JSON list of C-alpha atoms in Angstrom, two decimals:
[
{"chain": "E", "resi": 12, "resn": "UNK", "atom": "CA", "xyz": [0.00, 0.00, 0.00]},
{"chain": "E", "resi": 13, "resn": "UNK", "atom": "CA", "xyz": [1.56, 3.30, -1.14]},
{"chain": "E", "resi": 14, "resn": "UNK", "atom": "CA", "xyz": [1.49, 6.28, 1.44]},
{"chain": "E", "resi": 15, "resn": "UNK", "atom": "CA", "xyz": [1.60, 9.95, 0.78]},
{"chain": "E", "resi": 16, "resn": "UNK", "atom": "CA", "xyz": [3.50, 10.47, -3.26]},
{"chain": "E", "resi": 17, "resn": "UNK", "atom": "CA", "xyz": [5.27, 13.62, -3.50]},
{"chain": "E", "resi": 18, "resn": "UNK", "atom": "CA", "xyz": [6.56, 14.71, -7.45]},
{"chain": "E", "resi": 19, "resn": "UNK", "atom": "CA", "xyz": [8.87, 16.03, -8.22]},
{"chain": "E", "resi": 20, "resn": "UNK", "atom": "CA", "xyz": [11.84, 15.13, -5.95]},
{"chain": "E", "resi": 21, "resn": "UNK", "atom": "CA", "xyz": [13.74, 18.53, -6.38]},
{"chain": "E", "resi": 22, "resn": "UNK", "atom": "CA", "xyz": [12.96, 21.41, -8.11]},
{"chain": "E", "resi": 23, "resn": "UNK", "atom": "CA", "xyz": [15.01, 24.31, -9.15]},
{"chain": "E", "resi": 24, "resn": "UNK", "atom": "CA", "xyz": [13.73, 27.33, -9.91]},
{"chain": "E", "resi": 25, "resn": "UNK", "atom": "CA", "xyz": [14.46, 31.07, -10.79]},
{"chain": "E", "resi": 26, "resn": "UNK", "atom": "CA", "xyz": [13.44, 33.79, -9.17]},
{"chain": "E", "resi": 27, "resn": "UNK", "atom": "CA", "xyz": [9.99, 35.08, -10.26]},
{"chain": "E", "resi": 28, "resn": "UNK", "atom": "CA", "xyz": [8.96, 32.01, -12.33]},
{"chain": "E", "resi": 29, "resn": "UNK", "atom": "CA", "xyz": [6.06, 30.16, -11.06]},
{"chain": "E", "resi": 30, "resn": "UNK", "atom": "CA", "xyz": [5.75, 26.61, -9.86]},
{"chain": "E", "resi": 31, "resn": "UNK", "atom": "CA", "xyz": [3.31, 23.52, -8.90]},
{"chain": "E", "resi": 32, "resn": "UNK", "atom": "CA", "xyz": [4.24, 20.45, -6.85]},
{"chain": "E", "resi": 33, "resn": "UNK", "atom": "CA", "xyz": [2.06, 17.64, -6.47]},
{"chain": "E", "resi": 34, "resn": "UNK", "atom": "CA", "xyz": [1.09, 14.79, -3.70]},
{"chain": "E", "resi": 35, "resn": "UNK", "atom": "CA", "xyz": [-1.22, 11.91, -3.84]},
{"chain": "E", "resi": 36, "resn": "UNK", "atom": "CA", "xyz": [-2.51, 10.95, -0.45]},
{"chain": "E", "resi": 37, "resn": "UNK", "atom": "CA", "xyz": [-2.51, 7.43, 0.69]},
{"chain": "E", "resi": 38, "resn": "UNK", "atom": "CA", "xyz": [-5.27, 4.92, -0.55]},
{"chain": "E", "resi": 39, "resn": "UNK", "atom": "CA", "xyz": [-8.40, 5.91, 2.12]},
{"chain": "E", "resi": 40, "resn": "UNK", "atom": "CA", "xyz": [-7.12, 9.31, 2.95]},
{"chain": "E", "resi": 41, "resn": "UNK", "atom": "CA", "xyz": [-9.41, 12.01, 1.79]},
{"chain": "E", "resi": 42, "resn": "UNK", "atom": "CA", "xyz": [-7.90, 15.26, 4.01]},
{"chain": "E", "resi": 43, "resn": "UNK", "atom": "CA", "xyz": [-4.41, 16.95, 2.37]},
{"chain": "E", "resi": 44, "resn": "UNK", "atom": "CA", "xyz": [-2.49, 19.52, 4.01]},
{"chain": "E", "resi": 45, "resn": "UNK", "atom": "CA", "xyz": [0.83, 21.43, 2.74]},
{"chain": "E", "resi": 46, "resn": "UNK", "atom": "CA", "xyz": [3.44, 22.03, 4.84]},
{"chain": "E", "resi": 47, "resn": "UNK", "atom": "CA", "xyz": [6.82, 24.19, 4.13]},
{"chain": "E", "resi": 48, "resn": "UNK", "atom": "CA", "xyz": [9.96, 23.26, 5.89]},
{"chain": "E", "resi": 49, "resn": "UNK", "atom": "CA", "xyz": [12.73, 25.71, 5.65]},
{"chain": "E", "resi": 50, "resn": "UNK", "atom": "CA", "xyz": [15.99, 24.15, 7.08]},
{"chain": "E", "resi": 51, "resn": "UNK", "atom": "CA", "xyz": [17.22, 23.99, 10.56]},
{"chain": "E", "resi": 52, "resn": "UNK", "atom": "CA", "xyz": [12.83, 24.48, 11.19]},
{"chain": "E", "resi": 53, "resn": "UNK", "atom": "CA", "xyz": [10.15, 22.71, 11.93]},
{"chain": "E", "resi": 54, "resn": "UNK", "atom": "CA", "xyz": [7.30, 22.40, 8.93]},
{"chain": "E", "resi": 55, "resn": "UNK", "atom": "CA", "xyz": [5.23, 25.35, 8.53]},
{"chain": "E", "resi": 56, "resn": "UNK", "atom": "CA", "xyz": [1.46, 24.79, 7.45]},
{"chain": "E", "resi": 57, "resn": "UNK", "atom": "CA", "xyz": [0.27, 26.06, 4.50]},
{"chain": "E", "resi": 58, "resn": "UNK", "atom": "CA", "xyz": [-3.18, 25.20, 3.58]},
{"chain": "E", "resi": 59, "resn": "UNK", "atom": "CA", "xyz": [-5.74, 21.97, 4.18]},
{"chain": "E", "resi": 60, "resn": "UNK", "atom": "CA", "xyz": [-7.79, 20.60, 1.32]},
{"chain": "E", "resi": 61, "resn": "UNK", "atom": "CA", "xyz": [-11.16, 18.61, 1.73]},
{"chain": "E", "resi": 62, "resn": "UNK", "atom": "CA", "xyz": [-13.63, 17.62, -0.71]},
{"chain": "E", "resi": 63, "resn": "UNK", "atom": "CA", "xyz": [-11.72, 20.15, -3.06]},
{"chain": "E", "resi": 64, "resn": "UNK", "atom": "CA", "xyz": [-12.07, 23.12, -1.32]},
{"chain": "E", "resi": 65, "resn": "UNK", "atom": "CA", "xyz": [-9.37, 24.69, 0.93]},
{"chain": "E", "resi": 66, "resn": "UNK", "atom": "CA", "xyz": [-10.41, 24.74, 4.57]},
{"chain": "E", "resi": 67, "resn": "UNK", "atom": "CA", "xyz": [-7.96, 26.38, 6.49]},
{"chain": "E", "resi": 68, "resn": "UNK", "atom": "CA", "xyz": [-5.08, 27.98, 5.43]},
{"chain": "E", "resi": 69, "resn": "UNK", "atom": "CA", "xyz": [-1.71, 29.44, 7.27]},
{"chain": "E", "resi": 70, "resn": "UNK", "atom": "CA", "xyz": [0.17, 32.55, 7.24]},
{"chain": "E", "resi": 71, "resn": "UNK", "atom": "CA", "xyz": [0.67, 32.57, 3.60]},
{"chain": "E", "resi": 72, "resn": "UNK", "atom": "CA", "xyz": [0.06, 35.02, 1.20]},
{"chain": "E", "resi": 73, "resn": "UNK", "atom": "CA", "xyz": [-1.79, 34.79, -2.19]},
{"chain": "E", "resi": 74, "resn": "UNK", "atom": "CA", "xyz": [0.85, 33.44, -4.00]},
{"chain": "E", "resi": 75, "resn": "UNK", "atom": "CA", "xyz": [0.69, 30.38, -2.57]},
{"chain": "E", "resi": 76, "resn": "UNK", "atom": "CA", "xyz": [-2.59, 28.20, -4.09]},
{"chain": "E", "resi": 77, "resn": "UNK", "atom": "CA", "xyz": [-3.62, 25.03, -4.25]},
{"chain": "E", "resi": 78, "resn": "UNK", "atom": "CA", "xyz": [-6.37, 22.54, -5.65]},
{"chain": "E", "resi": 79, "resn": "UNK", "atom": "CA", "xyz": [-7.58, 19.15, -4.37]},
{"chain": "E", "resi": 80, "resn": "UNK", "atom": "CA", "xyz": [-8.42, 17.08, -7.06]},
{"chain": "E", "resi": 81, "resn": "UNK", "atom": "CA", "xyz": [-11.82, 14.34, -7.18]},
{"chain": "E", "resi": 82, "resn": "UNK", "atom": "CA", "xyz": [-9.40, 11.68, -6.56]},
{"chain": "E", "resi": 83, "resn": "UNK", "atom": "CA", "xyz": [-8.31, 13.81, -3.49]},
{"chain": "E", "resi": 84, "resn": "UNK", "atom": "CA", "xyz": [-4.93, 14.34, -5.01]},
{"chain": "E", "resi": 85, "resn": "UNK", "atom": "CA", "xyz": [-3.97, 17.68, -4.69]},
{"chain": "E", "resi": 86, "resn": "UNK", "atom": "CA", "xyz": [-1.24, 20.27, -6.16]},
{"chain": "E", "resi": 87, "resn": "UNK", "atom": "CA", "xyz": [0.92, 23.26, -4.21]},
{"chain": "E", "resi": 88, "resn": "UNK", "atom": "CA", "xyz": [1.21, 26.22, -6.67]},
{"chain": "E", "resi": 89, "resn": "UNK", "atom": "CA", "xyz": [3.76, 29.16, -6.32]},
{"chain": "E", "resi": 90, "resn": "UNK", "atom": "CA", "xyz": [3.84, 32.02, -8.17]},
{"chain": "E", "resi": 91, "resn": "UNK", "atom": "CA", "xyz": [6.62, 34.97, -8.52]},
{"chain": "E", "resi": 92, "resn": "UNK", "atom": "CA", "xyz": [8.98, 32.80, -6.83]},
{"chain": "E", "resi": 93, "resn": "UNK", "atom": "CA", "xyz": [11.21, 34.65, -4.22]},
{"chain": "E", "resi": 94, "resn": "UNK", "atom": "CA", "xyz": [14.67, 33.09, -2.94]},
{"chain": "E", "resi": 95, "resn": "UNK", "atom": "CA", "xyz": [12.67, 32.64, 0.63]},
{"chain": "E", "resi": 96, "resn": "UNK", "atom": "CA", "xyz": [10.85, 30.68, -0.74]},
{"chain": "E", "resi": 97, "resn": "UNK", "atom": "CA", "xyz": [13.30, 27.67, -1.09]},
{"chain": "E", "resi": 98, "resn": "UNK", "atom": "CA", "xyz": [12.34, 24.87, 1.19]},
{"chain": "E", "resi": 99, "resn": "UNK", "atom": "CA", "xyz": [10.98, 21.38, 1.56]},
{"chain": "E", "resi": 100, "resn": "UNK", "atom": "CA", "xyz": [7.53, 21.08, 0.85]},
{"chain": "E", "resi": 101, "resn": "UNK", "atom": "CA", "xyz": [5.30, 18.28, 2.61]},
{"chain": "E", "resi": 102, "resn": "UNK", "atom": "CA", "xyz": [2.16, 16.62, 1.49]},
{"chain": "E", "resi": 103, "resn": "UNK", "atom": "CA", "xyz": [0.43, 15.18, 4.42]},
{"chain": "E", "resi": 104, "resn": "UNK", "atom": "CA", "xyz": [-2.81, 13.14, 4.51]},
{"chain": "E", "resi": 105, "resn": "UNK", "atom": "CA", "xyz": [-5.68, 11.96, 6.99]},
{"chain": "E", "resi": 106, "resn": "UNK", "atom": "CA", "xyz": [-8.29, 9.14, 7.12]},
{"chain": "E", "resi": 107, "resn": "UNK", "atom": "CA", "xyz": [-12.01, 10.80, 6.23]},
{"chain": "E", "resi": 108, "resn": "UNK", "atom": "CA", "xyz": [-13.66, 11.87, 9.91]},
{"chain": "E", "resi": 109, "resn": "UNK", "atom": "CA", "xyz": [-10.95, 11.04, 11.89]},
{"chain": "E", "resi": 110, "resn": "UNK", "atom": "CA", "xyz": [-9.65, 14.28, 13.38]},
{"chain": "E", "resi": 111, "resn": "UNK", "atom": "CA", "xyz": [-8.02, 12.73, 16.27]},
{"chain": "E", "resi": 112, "resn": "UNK", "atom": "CA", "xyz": [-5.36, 10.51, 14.08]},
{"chain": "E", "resi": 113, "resn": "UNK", "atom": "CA", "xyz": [-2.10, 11.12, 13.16]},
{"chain": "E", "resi": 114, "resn": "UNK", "atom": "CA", "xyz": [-1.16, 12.32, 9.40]},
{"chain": "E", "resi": 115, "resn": "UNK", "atom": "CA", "xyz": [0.85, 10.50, 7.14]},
{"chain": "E", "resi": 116, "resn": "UNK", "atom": "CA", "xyz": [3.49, 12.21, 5.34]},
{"chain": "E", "resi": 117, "resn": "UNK", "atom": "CA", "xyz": [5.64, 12.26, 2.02]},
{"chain": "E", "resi": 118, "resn": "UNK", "atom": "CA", "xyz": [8.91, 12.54, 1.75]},
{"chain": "E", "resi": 119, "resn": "UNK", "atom": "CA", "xyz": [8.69, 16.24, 0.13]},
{"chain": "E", "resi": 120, "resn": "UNK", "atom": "CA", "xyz": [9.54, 18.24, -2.86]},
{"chain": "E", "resi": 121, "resn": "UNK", "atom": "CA", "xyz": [12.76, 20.51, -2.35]},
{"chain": "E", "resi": 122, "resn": "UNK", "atom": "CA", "xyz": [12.70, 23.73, -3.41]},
{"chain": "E", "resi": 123, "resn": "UNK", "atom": "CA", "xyz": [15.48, 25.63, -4.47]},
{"chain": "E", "resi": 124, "resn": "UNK", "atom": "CA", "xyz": [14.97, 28.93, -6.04]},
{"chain": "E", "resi": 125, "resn": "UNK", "atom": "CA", "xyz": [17.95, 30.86, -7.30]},
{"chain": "W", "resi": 23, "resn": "UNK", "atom": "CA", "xyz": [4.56, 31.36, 13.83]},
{"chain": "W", "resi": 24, "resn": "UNK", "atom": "CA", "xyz": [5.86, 28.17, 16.20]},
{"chain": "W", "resi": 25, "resn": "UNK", "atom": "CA", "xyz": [3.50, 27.10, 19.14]},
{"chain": "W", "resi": 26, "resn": "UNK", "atom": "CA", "xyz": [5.99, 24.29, 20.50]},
{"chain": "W", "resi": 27, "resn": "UNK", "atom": "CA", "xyz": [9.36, 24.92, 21.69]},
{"chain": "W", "resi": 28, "resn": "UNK", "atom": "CA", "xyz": [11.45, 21.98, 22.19]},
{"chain": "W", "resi": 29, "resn": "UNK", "atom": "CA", "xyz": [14.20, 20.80, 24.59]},
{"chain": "W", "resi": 30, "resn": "UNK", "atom": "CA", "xyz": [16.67, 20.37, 24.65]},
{"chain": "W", "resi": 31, "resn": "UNK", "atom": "CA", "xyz": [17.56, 21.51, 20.45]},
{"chain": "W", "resi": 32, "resn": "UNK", "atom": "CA", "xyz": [20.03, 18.69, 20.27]},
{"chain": "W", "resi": 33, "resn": "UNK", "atom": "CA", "xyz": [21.04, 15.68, 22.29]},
{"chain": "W", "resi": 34, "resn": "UNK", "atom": "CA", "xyz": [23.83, 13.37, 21.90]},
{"chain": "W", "resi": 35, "resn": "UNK", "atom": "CA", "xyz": [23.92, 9.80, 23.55]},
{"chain": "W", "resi": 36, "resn": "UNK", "atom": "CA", "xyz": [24.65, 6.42, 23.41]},
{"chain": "W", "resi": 37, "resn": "UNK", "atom": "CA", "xyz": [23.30, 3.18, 22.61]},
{"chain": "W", "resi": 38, "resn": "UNK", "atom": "CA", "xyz": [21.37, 2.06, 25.37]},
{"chain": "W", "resi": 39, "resn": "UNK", "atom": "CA", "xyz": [21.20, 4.73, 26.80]},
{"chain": "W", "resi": 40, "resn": "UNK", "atom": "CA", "xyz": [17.62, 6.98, 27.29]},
{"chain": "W", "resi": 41, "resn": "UNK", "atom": "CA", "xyz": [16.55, 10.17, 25.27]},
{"chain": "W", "resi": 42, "resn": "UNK", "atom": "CA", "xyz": [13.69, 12.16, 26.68]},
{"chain": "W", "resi": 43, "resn": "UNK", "atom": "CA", "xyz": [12.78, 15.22, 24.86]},
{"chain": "W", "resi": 44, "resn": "UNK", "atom": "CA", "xyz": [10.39, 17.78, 25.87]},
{"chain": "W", "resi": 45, "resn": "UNK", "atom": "CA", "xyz": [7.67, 20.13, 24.04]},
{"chain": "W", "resi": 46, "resn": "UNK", "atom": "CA", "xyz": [5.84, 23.11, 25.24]},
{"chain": "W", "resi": 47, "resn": "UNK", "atom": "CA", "xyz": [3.36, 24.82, 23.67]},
{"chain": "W", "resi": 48, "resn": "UNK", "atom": "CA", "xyz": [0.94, 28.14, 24.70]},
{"chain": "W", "resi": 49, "resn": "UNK", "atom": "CA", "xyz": [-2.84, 27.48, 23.41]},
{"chain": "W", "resi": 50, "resn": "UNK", "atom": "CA", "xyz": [-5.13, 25.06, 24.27]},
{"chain": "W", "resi": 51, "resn": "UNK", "atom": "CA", "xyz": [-5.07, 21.56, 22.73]},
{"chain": "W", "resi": 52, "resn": "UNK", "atom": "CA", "xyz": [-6.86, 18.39, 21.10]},
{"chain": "W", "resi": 53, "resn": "UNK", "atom": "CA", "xyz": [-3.57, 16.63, 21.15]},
{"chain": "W", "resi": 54, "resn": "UNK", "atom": "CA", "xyz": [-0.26, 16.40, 20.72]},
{"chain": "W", "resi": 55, "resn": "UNK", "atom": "CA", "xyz": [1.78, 14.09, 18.38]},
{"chain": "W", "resi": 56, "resn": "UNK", "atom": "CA", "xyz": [5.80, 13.49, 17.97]},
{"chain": "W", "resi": 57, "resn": "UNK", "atom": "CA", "xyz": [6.87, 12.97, 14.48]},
{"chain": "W", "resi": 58, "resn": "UNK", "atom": "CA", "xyz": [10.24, 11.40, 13.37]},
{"chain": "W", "resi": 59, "resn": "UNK", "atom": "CA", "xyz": [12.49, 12.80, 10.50]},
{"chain": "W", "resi": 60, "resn": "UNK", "atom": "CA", "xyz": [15.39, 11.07, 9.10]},
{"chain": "W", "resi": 61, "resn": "UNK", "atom": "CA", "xyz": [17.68, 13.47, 7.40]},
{"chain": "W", "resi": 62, "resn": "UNK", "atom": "CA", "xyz": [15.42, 16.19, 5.93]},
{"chain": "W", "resi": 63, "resn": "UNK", "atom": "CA", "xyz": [13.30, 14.06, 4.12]},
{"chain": "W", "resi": 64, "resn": "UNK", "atom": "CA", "xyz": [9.10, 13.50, 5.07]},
{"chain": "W", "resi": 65, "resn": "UNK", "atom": "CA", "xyz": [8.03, 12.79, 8.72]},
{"chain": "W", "resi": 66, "resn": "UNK", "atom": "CA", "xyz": [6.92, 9.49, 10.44]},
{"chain": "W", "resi": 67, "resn": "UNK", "atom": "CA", "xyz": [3.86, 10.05, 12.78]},
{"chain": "W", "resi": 68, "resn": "UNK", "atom": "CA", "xyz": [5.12, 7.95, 16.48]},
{"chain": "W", "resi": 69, "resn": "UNK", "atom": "CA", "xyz": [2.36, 8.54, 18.71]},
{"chain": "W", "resi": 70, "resn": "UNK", "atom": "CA", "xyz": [-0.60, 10.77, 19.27]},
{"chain": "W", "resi": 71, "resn": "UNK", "atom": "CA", "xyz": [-1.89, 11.75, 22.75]},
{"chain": "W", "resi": 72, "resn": "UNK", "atom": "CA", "xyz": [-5.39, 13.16, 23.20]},
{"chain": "W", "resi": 73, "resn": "UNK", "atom": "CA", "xyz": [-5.83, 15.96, 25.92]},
{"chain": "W", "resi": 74, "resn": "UNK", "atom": "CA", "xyz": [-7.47, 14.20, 28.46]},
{"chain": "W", "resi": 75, "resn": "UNK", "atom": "CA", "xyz": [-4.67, 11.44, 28.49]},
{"chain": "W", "resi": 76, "resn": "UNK", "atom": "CA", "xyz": [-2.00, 11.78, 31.03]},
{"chain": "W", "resi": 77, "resn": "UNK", "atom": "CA", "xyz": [0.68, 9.38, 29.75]},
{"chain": "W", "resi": 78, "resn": "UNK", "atom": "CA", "xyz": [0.60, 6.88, 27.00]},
{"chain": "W", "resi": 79, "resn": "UNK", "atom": "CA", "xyz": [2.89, 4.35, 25.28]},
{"chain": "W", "resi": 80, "resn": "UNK", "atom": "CA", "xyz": [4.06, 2.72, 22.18]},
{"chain": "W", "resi": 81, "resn": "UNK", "atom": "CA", "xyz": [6.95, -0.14, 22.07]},
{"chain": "W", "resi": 82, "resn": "UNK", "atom": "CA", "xyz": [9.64, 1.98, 23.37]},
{"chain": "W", "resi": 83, "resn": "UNK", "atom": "CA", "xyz": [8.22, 5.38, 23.59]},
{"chain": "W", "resi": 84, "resn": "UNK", "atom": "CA", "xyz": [6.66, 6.62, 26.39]},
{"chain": "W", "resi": 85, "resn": "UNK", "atom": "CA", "xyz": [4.79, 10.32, 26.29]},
{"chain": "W", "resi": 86, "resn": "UNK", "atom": "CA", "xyz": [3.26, 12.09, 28.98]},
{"chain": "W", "resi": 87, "resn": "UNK", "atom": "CA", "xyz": [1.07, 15.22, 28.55]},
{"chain": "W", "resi": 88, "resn": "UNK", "atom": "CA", "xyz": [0.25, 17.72, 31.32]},
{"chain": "W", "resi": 89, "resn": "UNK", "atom": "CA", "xyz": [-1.93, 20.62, 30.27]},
{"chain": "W", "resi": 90, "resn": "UNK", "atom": "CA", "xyz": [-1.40, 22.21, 33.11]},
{"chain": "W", "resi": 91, "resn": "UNK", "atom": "CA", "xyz": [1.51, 23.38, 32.04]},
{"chain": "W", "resi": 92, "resn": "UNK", "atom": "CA", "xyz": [1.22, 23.26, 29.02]},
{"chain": "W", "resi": 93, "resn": "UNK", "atom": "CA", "xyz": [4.02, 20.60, 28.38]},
{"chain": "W", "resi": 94, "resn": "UNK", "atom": "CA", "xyz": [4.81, 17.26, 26.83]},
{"chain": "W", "resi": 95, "resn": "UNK", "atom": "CA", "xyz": [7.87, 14.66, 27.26]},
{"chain": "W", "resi": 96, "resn": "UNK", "atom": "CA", "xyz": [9.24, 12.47, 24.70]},
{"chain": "W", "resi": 97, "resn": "UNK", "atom": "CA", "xyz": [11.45, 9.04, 26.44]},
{"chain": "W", "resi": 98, "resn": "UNK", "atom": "CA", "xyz": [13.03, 6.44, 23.86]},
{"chain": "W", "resi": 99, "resn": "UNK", "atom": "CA", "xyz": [14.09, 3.89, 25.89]},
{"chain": "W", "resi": 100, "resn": "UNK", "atom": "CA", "xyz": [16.87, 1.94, 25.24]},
{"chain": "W", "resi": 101, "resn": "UNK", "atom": "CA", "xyz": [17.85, 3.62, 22.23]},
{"chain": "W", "resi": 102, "resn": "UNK", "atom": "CA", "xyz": [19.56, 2.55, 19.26]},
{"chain": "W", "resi": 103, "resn": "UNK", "atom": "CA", "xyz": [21.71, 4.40, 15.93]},
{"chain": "W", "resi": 104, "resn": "UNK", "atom": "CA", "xyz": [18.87, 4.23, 14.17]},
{"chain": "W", "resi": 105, "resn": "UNK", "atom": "CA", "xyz": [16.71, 6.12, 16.09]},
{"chain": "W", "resi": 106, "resn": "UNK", "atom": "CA", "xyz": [19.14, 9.00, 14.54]},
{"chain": "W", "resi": 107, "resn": "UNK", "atom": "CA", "xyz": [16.91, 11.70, 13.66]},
{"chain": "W", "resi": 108, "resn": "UNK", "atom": "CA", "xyz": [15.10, 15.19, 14.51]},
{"chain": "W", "resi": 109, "resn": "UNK", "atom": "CA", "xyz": [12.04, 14.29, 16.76]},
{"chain": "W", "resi": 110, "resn": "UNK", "atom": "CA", "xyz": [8.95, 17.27, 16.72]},
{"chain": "W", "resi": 111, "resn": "UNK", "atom": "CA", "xyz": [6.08, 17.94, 18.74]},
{"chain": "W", "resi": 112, "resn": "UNK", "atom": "CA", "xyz": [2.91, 19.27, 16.69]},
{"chain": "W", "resi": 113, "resn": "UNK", "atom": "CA", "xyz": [-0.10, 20.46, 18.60]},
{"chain": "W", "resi": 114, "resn": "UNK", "atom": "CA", "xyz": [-3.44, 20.15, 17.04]},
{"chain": "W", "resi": 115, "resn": "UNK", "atom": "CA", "xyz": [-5.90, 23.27, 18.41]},
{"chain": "W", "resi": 116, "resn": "UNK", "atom": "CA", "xyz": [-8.74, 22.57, 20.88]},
{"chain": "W", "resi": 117, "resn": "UNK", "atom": "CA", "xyz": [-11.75, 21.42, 19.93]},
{"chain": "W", "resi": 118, "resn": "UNK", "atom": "CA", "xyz": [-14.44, 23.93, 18.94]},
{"chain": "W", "resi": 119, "resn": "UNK", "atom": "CA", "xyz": [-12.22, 26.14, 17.04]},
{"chain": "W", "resi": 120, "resn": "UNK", "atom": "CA", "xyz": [-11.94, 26.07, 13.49]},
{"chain": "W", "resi": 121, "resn": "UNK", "atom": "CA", "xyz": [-8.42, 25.34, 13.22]},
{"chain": "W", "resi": 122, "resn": "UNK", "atom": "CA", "xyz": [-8.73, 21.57, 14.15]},
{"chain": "W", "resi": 123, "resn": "UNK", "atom": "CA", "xyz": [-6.68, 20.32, 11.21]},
{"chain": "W", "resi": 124, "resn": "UNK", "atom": "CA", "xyz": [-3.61, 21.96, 11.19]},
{"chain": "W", "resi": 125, "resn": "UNK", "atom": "CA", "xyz": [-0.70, 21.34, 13.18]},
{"chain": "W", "resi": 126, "resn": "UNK", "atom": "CA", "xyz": [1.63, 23.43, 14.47]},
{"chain": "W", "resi": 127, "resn": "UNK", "atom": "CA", "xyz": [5.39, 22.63, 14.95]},
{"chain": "W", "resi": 128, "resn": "UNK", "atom": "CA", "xyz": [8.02, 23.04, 17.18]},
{"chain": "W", "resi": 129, "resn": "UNK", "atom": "CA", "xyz": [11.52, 23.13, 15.91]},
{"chain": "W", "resi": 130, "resn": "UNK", "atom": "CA", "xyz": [12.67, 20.29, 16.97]},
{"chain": "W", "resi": 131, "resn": "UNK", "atom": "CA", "xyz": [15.01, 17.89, 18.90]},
{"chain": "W", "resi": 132, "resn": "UNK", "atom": "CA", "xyz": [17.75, 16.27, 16.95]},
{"chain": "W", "resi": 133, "resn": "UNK", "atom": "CA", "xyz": [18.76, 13.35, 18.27]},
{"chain": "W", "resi": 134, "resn": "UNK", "atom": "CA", "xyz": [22.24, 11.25, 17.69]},
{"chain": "W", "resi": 135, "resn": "UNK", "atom": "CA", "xyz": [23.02, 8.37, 18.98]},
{"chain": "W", "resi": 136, "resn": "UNK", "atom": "CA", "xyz": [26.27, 6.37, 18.89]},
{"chain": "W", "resi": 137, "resn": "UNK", "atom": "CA", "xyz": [26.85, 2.94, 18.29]}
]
C-alpha cells in the first residue's frame, strides 16, 4: 500500500517564475495539508484541502494556491517565486472523519529557487 | 509562527542509553503528536496523545502530557543508531475552534546516537 507520493523530488527554480508540486494521499485518505519546511525548522502549514475546497489555510500570502483534485490528489502552486521561498515542501494526509489521528506524510519536494 | 518549543535543540547519547525530549506549547489543545524525521526528508507520525490522556505508550516510547503546564515529554528507551533523527512535537488546536486540522510545529530535537 503506497502512502503519501510527492513529485517532483527537487525542483530548481528562478526567481519570479512560477511553480506547482504535487502529492497523492494514501489509498483511504481524503484530508491533504501542505506544509513548508525551511531548514534547521520545523514544517510550517500552509493550507488543508477537503472535498476540493481549501479549509484552512496558514500565514501565507496569495501566491501560494492550491487545488484538491476528485481523486483527493492535490497540487501546491507558487507564483513569482522569491529566494525565501526555497524549502521542503510536505504533502500530508488523513483518514475521512478522523480528526483525532495522526497524518501520514511524504517525503517532500525541495525547493530551491535561485 | 511556532507554538511548541522543544528541549533540549540537540542531544547526543549512546546506545542504550535513554533520550527524553520535551515540548511546550501556549494554546489550548486536542492533542499532541511526535513525528520522526530522518535526514530532511518526510516525517513518520510515532504517537498521538489526546488531551485528556496523562501518559501513554508505544513499544519503546513513552509520552506524557500535562496541560497544566502546558508541556509534553518524549522518552526512547533503550535507544539505538537508528533512532538518529530530529524528533517534533505538533499540537493540534482545541476542539471547537476552526483550526482543528492543522498542526503546528516546534523546531525540533535532533537526536544522535552512537553505536
Amino acid at each position: 500500500d503506497a502512502g503519501v507520493t510527492q513529485s517532483p523530488t527537487h525542483l530548481i527554480k528562478t526567481r519570479g517564475q512560477q511553480v506547482t508540486l504535487r502529492c497523492s494521499p494514501k489509498s483511504g485518505h481524503d484530508t491533504v495539508s501542505w506544509y513548508q519546511q525551511a531548514l534547521g525548522q520545523g514544517p510550517q502549514f500552509i493550507f488543508q484541502y477537503y472535498e476540493e475546497e481549501e479549509r484552512q489555510r496558514g500565514n501565507f500570502p496569495d501566491r501560494f494556491s492550491g487545488h484538491q483534485f476528485p481523486n483527493y490528489s492535490s497540487e501546491l502552486n507558487v507564483n513569482a517565486l522569491l529566494l525565501g521561498d526555497s524549502a521542503l515542501y510536505l504533502c500530508a494526509s488523513r483518514p475521512p472523519g478522523q480528526e483525532d489521528y495522526g497524518y501520514t506524510f511524504g517525503s517532500g519536494t525541495r525547493l530551491t529557487v535561485v | 509562527s511556532q507554538q511548541g518549543e522543544e528541549d533540549p535543540q540537540a542531544l547526543s547519547i549512546q546506545e542504550g542509553e535513554n533520550a527524553t525530549m520535551n515540548c511546550s506549547y501556549k494554546t489550548s489543545i486536542n492533542n499532541l503528536q511526535w513525528y520522526r524525521q530522518n535526514s530532511g526528508r518526510g516525517l513518520v507520525h510515532l504517537i498521538l496523545i489526546r488531551s485528556n490522556e496523562r501518559e501513554k505508550h508505544s513499544g519503546r516510547l513513552r509520552v506524557t502530557l500535562d496541560t497544566s503546564k502546558k508541556s509534553s515529554s518524549l522518552l526512547i528507551t533503550a535507544s539505538r543508531a537508528a533512532d538518529t533523527a530530529s524528533y517534533f512535537c505538533a499540537t493540534a488546536p482545541g476542539a471547537g475552534g476552526t483550526s482543528y486540522g492543522k498542526l503546528t510545529f516546534g523546531q525540533g530535537t535532533i537526536l544522535t546516537v552512537h553505536p
